[in-house]
Amino acid sequence: MPFDALEARDQALSDAALAQLFTEARTRNAWSDRPVPEALLRRLYDLTKFGPTAVNATPARFVFVTSPEAKARLAPLMSEGNRAKTLQAPVNVIIGHDLDFHDTLPVLFPHAPGARDWFADPAGRREAAFRNGSLQGGYFLIAARALGLDVGPMSGFDPEGVKREFFADNAVEPNFIVNLGYGTDENLFPRSPRLSFDEAARIL
């Protein structure tokens, strides 16, 4: 069937929606004190979980840091440049990946009863967890923007410390941390350049 450009255009999101998700969205470094209700955090996860992962493994795990007590545990583990904005943001989200994700495959991938055994090798399992958990982290950022939230993803933190503090009793490894809420324009950098299609892609 030939490609129907009109049909594709009718199914595409509006320019306003694409701007909210991509072209006008910015990584925020400062935050208003507007709270983010728990119901919205739950809705955010319920959107994120539908993003595709290999064998529906969904290895990402999310810790929503909202209370002053939890923030006091996280802040010392952030790099100096990330500490103040982490404390200012109403929510910090630790996104990790579960190295024991294969234990849930009998539930999540029931039509292949032997799927758990596909990941018997620890090195291969870690690679799959990291790859698919990172995918889910990307879905999380877009889902947050779709719900009207701003995001500030960060990699500047002590991963071993975060592991000890928040994942000591399980096989989850931290991947990255996201500040979440309603951003302000304070400390907003000019948008950095992006590579053109011809610099970053090719069609074969």
Short mmCIF file of C-alpha atoms in Angstrom, two decimals:
data_model
loop_
_atom_site.label_atom_id
_atom_site.label_comp_id
_atom_site.label_asym_id
_atom_site.label_seq_id
_atom_site.Cartn_x
_atom_site.Cartn_y
_atom_site.Cartn_z
CA MET A 1 0.00 0.00 0.00
CA PRO A 2 1.51 3.36 -0.97
CA PHE A 3 2.37 5.83 1.77
CA ASP A 4 -0.52 8.22 2.29
CA ALA A 5 1.03 11.53 3.34
CA LEU A 6 -2.36 13.08 4.07
CA GLU A 7 -3.36 10.19 6.32
CA ALA A 8 -0.03 10.37 8.17
CA ARG A 9 -0.48 14.12 8.65
CA ASP A 10 -3.99 13.60 10.03
CA GLN A 11 -2.65 11.14 12.59
CA ALA A 12 0.28 13.28 13.70
CA LEU A 13 0.24 15.35 16.86
CA SER A 14 -0.39 19.05 16.49
CA ASP A 15 2.51 21.46 16.18
CA ALA A 16 1.63 22.76 19.64
CA ALA A 17 1.91 19.27 21.11
CA LEU A 18 5.23 18.65 19.35
CA ALA A 19 6.51 21.97 20.68
CA GLN A 20 5.54 20.96 24.23
CA LEU A 21 7.31 17.63 23.89
CA PHE A 22 10.35 18.60 21.82
CA THR A 23 10.99 21.85 19.98
CA GLU A 24 10.10 24.33 22.74
CA ALA A 25 10.72 22.09 25.76
CA ARG A 26 13.78 22.90 27.84
CA THR A 27 15.85 21.21 30.51
CA ARG A 28 15.09 23.18 33.67
CA ASN A 29 17.63 24.26 36.28
CA ALA A 30 15.28 26.18 38.59
CA TRP A 31 11.87 25.33 39.96
CA SER A 32 8.73 26.95 41.28
CA ASP A 33 7.29 25.79 44.57
CA ARG A 34 4.12 24.52 42.89
CA PRO A 35 3.56 21.01 44.25
CA VAL A 36 3.20 17.89 42.14
CA PRO A 37 0.37 15.74 43.55
CA GLU A 38 0.84 12.02 44.07
CA ALA A 39 -2.04 11.31 41.69
CA LEU A 40 -0.08 12.99 38.88
CA LEU A 41 3.04 10.96 39.67
CA ARG A 42 0.98 7.79 39.45
CA ARG A 43 -0.51 8.92 36.15
CA LEU A 44 2.99 9.64 34.88
CA TYR A 45 4.12 6.12 35.64
CA ASP A 46 0.96 4.68 34.09
CA LEU A 47 1.86 6.40 30.80
CA THR A 48 5.53 5.48 30.95
CA LYS A 49 4.88 1.77 31.46
CA PHE A 50 3.36 1.41 27.99
CA GLY A 51 6.60 2.27 26.17
CA PRO A 52 8.02 -0.79 24.36
CA THR A 53 10.88 -2.83 25.81
CA ALA A 54 12.43 -6.12 24.69
CA VAL A 55 10.20 -9.07 25.68
CA ASN A 56 8.15 -6.58 27.69
CA ALA A 57 10.85 -6.79 30.34
CA THR A 58 10.20 -3.27 31.74
CA PRO A 59 13.28 -3.33 34.00
CA ALA A 60 13.12 0.35 35.02
CA ARG A 61 12.38 1.11 38.66
CA PHE A 62 11.42 4.56 39.94
CA VAL A 63 11.92 6.17 43.33
CA PHE A 64 9.99 9.44 43.70
CA VAL A 65 11.81 11.54 46.28
CA THR A 66 9.38 14.11 47.67
CA SER A 67 9.68 14.37 51.46
CA PRO A 68 12.27 16.58 53.23
CA GLU A 69 13.63 13.46 54.90
CA ALA A 70 14.17 11.64 51.61
CA LYS A 71 15.70 14.74 50.00
CA ALA A 72 18.12 14.99 52.91
CA ARG A 73 19.29 11.46 52.07
CA LEU A 74 19.69 12.23 48.36
CA ALA A 75 21.22 15.71 48.39
CA PRO A 76 24.66 14.74 49.79
CA LEU A 77 24.97 12.17 46.99
CA MET A 78 24.50 14.74 44.23
CA SER A 79 27.44 16.54 42.61
CA GLU A 80 28.01 20.07 43.85
CA GLY A 81 26.56 21.59 40.69
CA ASN A 82 23.35 19.56 40.97
CA ARG A 83 22.71 19.79 44.71
CA ALA A 84 20.89 23.13 45.00
CA LYS A 85 18.48 22.52 42.12
CA THR A 86 17.80 19.01 43.40
CA LEU A 87 16.75 20.45 46.75
CA GLN A 88 14.65 23.14 45.04
CA ALA A 89 12.71 20.80 42.72
CA PRO A 90 9.48 19.50 44.26
CA VAL A 91 10.23 15.94 43.10
CA ASN A 92 13.44 14.07 42.34
CA VAL A 93 13.09 10.77 40.53
CA ILE A 94 15.80 8.12 40.77
CA ILE A 95 15.51 5.95 37.67
CA GLY A 96 17.20 2.60 37.98
CA HIS A 97 17.08 -0.80 36.33
CA ASP A 98 16.46 -4.10 38.04
CA LEU A 99 19.08 -6.77 37.29
CA ASP A 100 16.54 -9.36 38.41
CA PHE A 101 13.96 -8.21 35.86
CA HIS A 102 13.89 -11.72 34.40
CA ASP A 103 12.03 -12.94 37.49
CA THR A 104 8.94 -11.01 36.34
CA LEU A 105 8.93 -12.41 32.79
CA PRO A 106 6.53 -15.29 33.60
CA VAL A 107 3.96 -12.57 34.34
CA LEU A 108 4.98 -9.95 31.78
CA PHE A 109 5.75 -12.30 28.86
CA PRO A 110 3.49 -15.28 29.56
CA HIS A 111 3.27 -16.59 25.99
CA ALA A 112 6.96 -17.65 26.22
CA PRO A 113 7.18 -19.80 29.38
CA GLY A 114 10.95 -20.20 29.05
CA ALA A 115 11.72 -16.49 28.67
CA ARG A 116 13.29 -16.22 32.11
CA ASP A 117 16.00 -18.66 31.06
CA TRP A 118 16.98 -16.46 28.12
CA PHE A 119 18.69 -14.16 30.62
CA ALA A 120 20.67 -16.69 32.66
CA ASP A 121 23.97 -14.97 31.84
CA PRO A 122 24.55 -12.11 34.33
CA ALA A 123 26.49 -9.95 31.87
CA GLY A 124 23.81 -10.25 29.19
CA ARG A 125 21.11 -9.60 31.76
CA ARG A 126 22.86 -6.42 32.97
CA GLU A 127 23.17 -5.17 29.39
CA ALA A 128 19.48 -5.85 28.70
CA ALA A 129 18.46 -4.18 31.96
CA PHE A 130 20.51 -1.07 31.24
CA ARG A 131 19.39 -0.76 27.62
CA ASN A 132 15.70 -1.23 28.25
CA GLY A 133 15.71 0.71 31.49
CA SER A 134 17.30 3.63 29.65
CA LEU A 135 14.56 3.38 27.02
CA GLN A 136 11.99 3.63 29.78
CA GLY A 137 13.80 6.63 31.21
CA GLY A 138 13.38 8.37 27.86
CA TYR A 139 9.70 7.49 27.77
CA PHE A 140 9.40 8.91 31.28
CA LEU A 141 10.78 12.31 30.19
CA ILE A 142 8.39 12.58 27.26
CA ALA A 143 5.42 11.38 29.33
CA ALA A 144 6.20 14.02 31.96
CA ARG A 145 6.25 16.77 29.36
CA ALA A 146 3.02 15.44 27.87
CA LEU A 147 1.39 15.89 31.29
CA GLY A 148 2.56 19.49 31.54
CA LEU A 149 5.55 18.87 33.79
CA ASP A 150 9.11 20.07 33.30
CA VAL A 151 12.14 17.81 33.63
CA GLY A 152 15.81 18.18 34.44
CA PRO A 153 17.67 14.88 33.89
CA MET A 154 21.07 14.58 35.56
CA SER A 155 23.96 12.13 35.70
CA GLY A 156 26.06 13.98 38.27
CA PHE A 157 25.68 11.90 41.41
CA ASP A 158 27.41 9.17 43.41
CA PRO A 159 25.95 5.94 41.96
CA GLU A 160 27.41 3.70 44.64
CA GLY A 161 26.04 5.98 47.34
CA VAL A 162 22.59 6.08 45.74
CA LYS A 163 22.66 2.31 45.46
CA ARG A 164 23.48 1.94 49.17
CA GLU A 165 20.95 4.54 50.27
CA PHE A 166 17.95 3.66 48.12
CA PHE A 167 18.47 0.18 46.65
CA ALA A 168 20.45 -1.67 49.31
CA ASP A 169 17.94 -4.50 49.64
CA ASN A 170 17.44 -5.33 45.96
CA ALA A 171 19.21 -5.78 42.62
CA VAL A 172 18.35 -2.34 41.24
CA GLU A 173 21.20 -0.17 39.95
CA PRO A 174 20.70 3.60 39.58
CA ASN A 175 20.92 4.97 36.04
CA PHE A 176 20.11 8.70 36.21
CA ILE A 177 18.13 11.19 38.28
CA VAL A 178 15.44 13.57 37.10
CA ASN A 179 14.27 16.77 38.74
CA LEU A 180 10.55 17.07 38.16
CA GLY A 181 7.98 19.81 38.62
CA TYR A 182 7.18 23.19 37.13
CA GLY A 183 10.34 24.95 35.99
CA THR A 184 11.17 28.64 35.85
CA ASP A 185 13.41 30.51 33.42
CA GLU A 186 16.01 31.22 36.10
CA ASN A 187 19.45 29.87 35.11
CA LEU A 188 18.03 28.74 31.78
CA PHE A 189 20.85 28.34 29.27
CA PRO A 190 20.39 29.34 25.63
CA ARG A 191 19.39 26.32 23.60
CA SER A 192 22.48 24.47 22.44
CA PRO A 193 22.92 23.51 18.78
CA ARG A 194 21.82 20.13 17.47
CA LEU A 195 23.33 18.05 14.69
CA SER A 196 21.57 18.20 11.34
CA PHE A 197 20.01 15.12 9.78
CA ASP A 198 22.96 14.75 7.40
CA GLU A 199 25.45 14.98 10.28
CA ALA A 200 23.71 12.37 12.44
CA ALA A 201 21.80 10.08 10.10
CA ARG A 202 21.77 8.41 6.74
CA ILE A 203 19.20 6.56 4.71
CA LEU A 204 20.36 3.35 3.02
#
